[in-house]
Short mmCIF file of C-alpha atoms in Angstrom, two decimals:
data_model
loop_
_atom_site.label_atom_id
_atom_site.label_comp_id
_atom_site.label_asym_id
_atom_site.label_seq_id
_atom_site.Cartn_x
_atom_site.Cartn_y
_atom_site.Cartn_z
CA MET A 1 234.84 68.44 65.18
CA VAL A 2 232.49 71.04 66.15
CA LYS A 3 233.26 73.78 68.27
CA LEU A 4 230.53 76.79 67.52
CA LEU A 5 226.53 76.33 67.01
CA VAL A 6 225.54 79.05 65.30
CA CYS A 7 221.60 79.81 64.87
CA ASP A 8 219.21 81.86 62.88
CA PHE A 9 216.68 83.74 64.83
CA ASP A 10 213.44 84.24 63.20
CA ASP A 11 211.52 80.38 62.72
CA THR A 12 214.83 78.76 63.78
CA LEU A 13 214.64 80.22 67.75
CA VAL A 14 211.13 81.97 67.56
CA ASP A 15 208.10 81.37 65.49
CA GLU A 16 208.00 84.38 63.70
CA LEU A 17 204.01 83.87 63.40
CA LYS A 18 204.18 84.90 66.81
CA PHE A 19 205.82 88.07 66.10
CA VAL A 20 203.31 89.03 63.64
CA GLU A 21 200.67 88.52 65.74
CA SER A 22 202.00 90.77 68.62
CA GLY A 23 202.90 93.24 66.05
CA PHE A 24 199.38 93.23 64.61
CA TYR A 25 197.89 93.08 68.05
CA GLU A 26 200.00 96.62 69.00
CA CYS A 27 199.11 98.09 65.96
CA ALA A 28 195.46 97.42 66.40
CA ARG A 29 195.77 98.77 70.19
CA VAL A 30 197.36 101.71 69.30
CA PHE A 31 194.93 102.66 66.55
CA ALA A 32 191.92 101.43 67.51
CA PRO A 33 190.55 105.03 69.32
CA GLN A 34 190.76 106.34 65.87
CA PHE A 35 188.54 103.79 64.81
CA PRO A 36 186.11 102.92 67.43
CA ASN A 37 183.39 101.36 65.41
CA LEU A 38 185.93 98.63 64.70
CA GLY A 39 188.27 98.63 68.09
CA THR A 40 190.94 96.54 68.83
CA SER A 41 189.68 93.35 67.71
CA GLY A 42 188.14 94.68 65.13
CA LEU A 43 191.41 96.23 63.46
CA LEU A 44 192.95 92.98 64.49
CA ASN A 45 190.87 90.66 62.58
CA LEU A 46 191.30 93.19 59.26
CA PHE A 47 195.28 93.02 59.54
CA ARG A 48 194.90 88.91 60.12
CA SER A 49 192.53 88.64 57.31
CA GLU A 50 195.08 90.88 54.85
CA PHE A 51 198.14 88.80 56.27
CA SER A 52 196.25 85.48 55.17
CA VAL A 53 196.27 87.05 51.35
CA SER A 54 199.51 87.94 51.38
CA SER A 55 202.49 89.10 53.97
CA SER A 56 203.23 91.87 51.84
CA GLY A 57 201.55 95.36 52.28
CA VAL A 58 198.97 94.53 54.96
CA PHE A 59 198.97 98.06 56.57
CA ASP A 60 198.47 99.75 53.01
CA ARG A 61 195.56 97.30 52.17
CA VAL A 62 193.71 97.91 55.52
CA PHE A 63 194.16 101.39 56.04
CA GLY A 64 193.55 101.97 51.92
CA LYS A 65 190.16 101.00 52.66
CA ILE A 66 189.17 102.07 56.03
CA GLY A 67 191.71 105.47 56.42
CA GLY A 68 190.59 107.71 53.89
CA ASN A 69 192.81 110.60 53.16
CA ASN A 70 194.80 110.08 55.85
CA ALA A 71 195.53 106.31 54.53
CA ALA A 72 199.13 106.73 53.83
CA LYS A 73 200.04 108.42 56.84
CA LEU A 74 198.06 105.65 58.84
CA ALA A 75 199.95 102.92 57.06
CA ALA A 76 203.52 104.78 57.57
CA ASP A 77 202.97 104.84 61.51
CA ALA A 78 201.78 101.32 61.63
CA VAL A 79 204.73 100.22 59.90
CA ASP A 80 206.43 102.15 62.40
CA ALA A 81 204.44 100.74 65.30
CA TYR A 82 204.67 97.20 64.14
CA ARG A 83 208.60 97.26 63.73
CA TYR A 84 209.55 99.03 66.92
CA HIS A 85 207.19 97.44 69.69
CA SER A 86 208.56 95.43 72.41
CA PRO A 87 207.13 91.92 70.90
CA ASN A 88 205.33 89.23 73.16
CA ILE A 89 207.46 86.51 72.09
CA ALA A 90 208.93 83.36 73.24
CA TYR A 91 211.49 80.82 72.39
CA ASN A 92 210.58 77.33 70.97
CA GLU A 93 209.89 74.92 73.36
CA ASP A 94 213.08 72.92 71.95
CA VAL A 95 215.68 76.09 72.29
CA LYS A 96 216.33 75.21 76.02
CA PRO A 97 217.12 71.74 75.86
CA PHE A 98 219.34 72.22 72.74
CA LEU A 99 221.13 74.87 74.60
CA VAL A 100 221.37 72.51 77.73
CA GLU A 101 223.12 70.11 75.70
CA ALA A 102 225.32 72.40 73.76
CA GLU A 103 226.86 73.50 77.30
CA ARG A 104 227.07 70.08 78.50
CA ARG A 105 228.98 69.19 75.38
CA GLY A 106 231.22 72.31 75.98
CA LEU A 107 229.95 74.01 72.63
CA HIS A 108 230.17 77.78 71.78
CA THR A 109 226.85 79.44 70.83
CA ALA A 110 226.01 82.48 68.43
CA ILE A 111 223.44 83.83 66.75
CA VAL A 112 223.59 85.64 63.13
CA THR A 113 220.26 87.12 62.07
CA ASP A 114 219.18 89.64 59.29
CA GLY A 115 216.20 92.02 59.46
CA ASN A 116 215.66 95.73 61.13
CA ALA A 117 218.17 96.34 63.44
CA LYS A 118 215.81 97.68 66.08
CA THR A 119 213.44 95.13 65.37
CA GLN A 120 215.75 92.20 65.47
CA ARG A 121 217.59 93.81 68.77
CA ASN A 122 213.85 94.20 70.49
CA LYS A 123 213.03 90.62 69.39
CA LEU A 124 216.36 89.16 71.19
CA GLU A 125 215.91 91.03 74.23
CA ALA A 126 212.25 89.91 74.45
CA VAL A 127 213.67 86.32 74.83
CA GLY A 128 216.52 86.79 76.58
CA ALA A 129 219.04 85.90 73.58
CA PHE A 130 222.13 88.10 74.56
CA ALA A 131 222.15 86.15 77.86
CA ASP A 132 221.61 82.66 76.40
CA PHE A 133 223.95 82.91 73.64
CA GLU A 134 227.82 83.78 73.78
CA LYS A 135 227.85 86.12 70.90
CA THR A 136 224.72 87.65 68.43
CA VAL A 137 225.30 89.43 65.12
CA ILE A 138 222.44 91.75 63.71
CA THR A 139 223.64 91.90 60.37
CA ALA A 140 222.03 95.40 59.66
CA GLU A 141 224.12 96.85 62.43
CA HIS A 142 226.95 96.11 60.17
CA GLY A 143 225.68 97.12 56.79
CA GLU A 144 224.22 95.15 53.81
CA SER A 145 227.13 93.59 52.64
CA TRP A 146 226.87 91.54 55.96
CA SER A 147 223.02 90.31 55.31
CA LYS A 148 223.14 86.13 54.61
CA PRO A 149 224.13 84.73 52.45
CA SER A 150 227.40 86.96 52.77
CA PRO A 151 230.45 85.20 55.01
CA LEU A 152 231.05 88.35 56.50
CA PRO A 153 229.27 87.53 59.99
CA PHE A 154 230.74 84.19 60.06
CA GLU A 155 234.38 85.29 59.30
CA TYR A 156 233.70 87.82 62.33
CA LEU A 157 232.61 84.60 64.31
CA LYS A 158 235.37 82.68 63.19
CA ASN A 159 237.96 85.25 64.43
CA PHE A 160 235.87 85.93 67.67
CA PHE A 161 235.78 82.38 68.93
CA GLU A 162 239.39 81.83 66.99
CA ILE A 163 238.33 78.73 65.37
CA ASP A 164 238.35 77.31 61.71
CA TYR A 165 234.86 77.46 59.21
CA SER A 166 235.18 73.94 59.27
CA GLU A 167 234.55 73.69 63.13
CA MET A 168 231.38 75.72 62.73
CA LEU A 169 227.83 74.61 62.41
CA TYR A 170 225.16 76.86 61.08
CA ILE A 171 221.10 75.67 61.74
CA GLY A 172 218.58 78.19 59.92
CA ASP A 173 215.36 77.86 57.94
CA ASN A 174 215.30 79.70 55.11
CA PRO A 175 216.40 77.93 52.01
CA LYS A 176 216.57 81.60 50.07
CA LYS A 177 219.55 82.21 52.06
CA ASP A 178 220.60 80.45 55.21
CA PHE A 179 222.66 77.93 53.53
CA ALA A 180 224.22 79.49 50.12
CA MET A 181 227.24 80.81 52.36
CA LYS A 182 228.70 77.58 51.32
CA LYS A 183 229.58 79.17 48.05
CA TYR A 184 232.00 80.80 49.81
CA ILE A 185 233.38 78.88 53.02
CA PRO A 186 233.60 75.18 54.28
CA ILE A 187 230.85 75.71 57.27
CA LYS A 188 228.54 72.90 57.92
CA THR A 189 224.75 73.86 57.82
CA ALA A 190 221.59 72.26 59.23
CA ARG A 191 217.85 72.99 58.12
CA ILE A 192 215.45 73.23 60.88
CA ILE A 193 211.76 72.34 59.14
CA ARG A 194 208.70 73.88 61.16
CA THR A 195 205.54 73.14 60.51
CA ASN A 196 204.64 76.97 60.43
CA GLY A 197 207.75 78.09 59.19
CA ILE A 198 207.19 81.32 56.88
CA TYR A 199 209.90 80.04 54.41
CA LYS A 200 209.80 76.65 54.13
CA ASN A 201 208.20 76.23 50.66
CA LYS A 202 210.89 78.75 49.46
CA PRO A 203 213.39 77.72 46.55
CA TYR A 204 217.32 77.37 47.30
CA LEU A 205 219.55 79.67 46.66
CA TRP A 206 222.10 78.53 43.96
CA GLU A 207 220.65 75.00 44.77
CA ILE A 208 222.73 74.99 47.48
CA ARG A 209 221.31 72.72 50.11
CA GLU A 210 221.86 72.05 53.95
CA ASP A 211 224.29 68.86 54.72
CA ALA A 212 221.58 67.92 57.27
CA ALA A 213 217.93 68.40 58.04
CA ILE A 214 216.17 68.38 61.44
CA SER A 215 212.64 69.03 62.77
CA ALA A 216 213.78 70.18 66.53
CA LEU A 217 216.88 71.57 67.74
CA PRO A 218 218.10 68.71 69.84
CA GLU A 219 217.92 66.29 66.94
CA ILE A 220 221.28 68.21 65.46
CA PHE A 221 223.12 66.34 68.21
CA LYS A 222 222.33 62.99 66.51
CA THR A 223 223.47 63.65 62.93
CA ASP A 224 226.66 62.70 61.55
CA LEU A 225 228.02 66.38 61.49
CA PHE A 226 229.47 65.85 65.01
#
């Protein structure tokens, strides 16, 4: 019997591309005075264009082209501005109905999220997740050994809620890490497949797959995992 619903954050509760866009806009705004010929909109278009080529090294490539001798520092400063800004993001539309149904059923709720600790905390605060979920685990605040697919954050939640692993259901989107904890613990898992999900085409780690697949969070209550 499921007693605890655990959610990933990025691309499970919030569209990660909206965070990317928010970060790019912040960087464009901050650096626009140094590039008056481009302005905010011009810089924003450069960031978007490079991101469409590859999500890695966007600022290195942009400022490598326009930053001259100051390119390396500009890129490093842009990374910091991107990571640590207060993002303009919101829950996906299906999150609130999911939480309402979870409460109606008397289920506990939690989040386990990887990523830079301050970045993730800013994201969680932006959408009100600390109030909406009973417990939130930012794995980076506990060290590298807690990053998914480590069982450590789930062991913590098991002890916090005083339940068994078999009473936990984890919902994530990333095949590279969101389901492979099943190698270590007997936890139920579900994969949410978002249309714009960044990791939707990634291979499964260790070929360990989810127990159910859904396209919207409230669909989880219609699966045979309950």
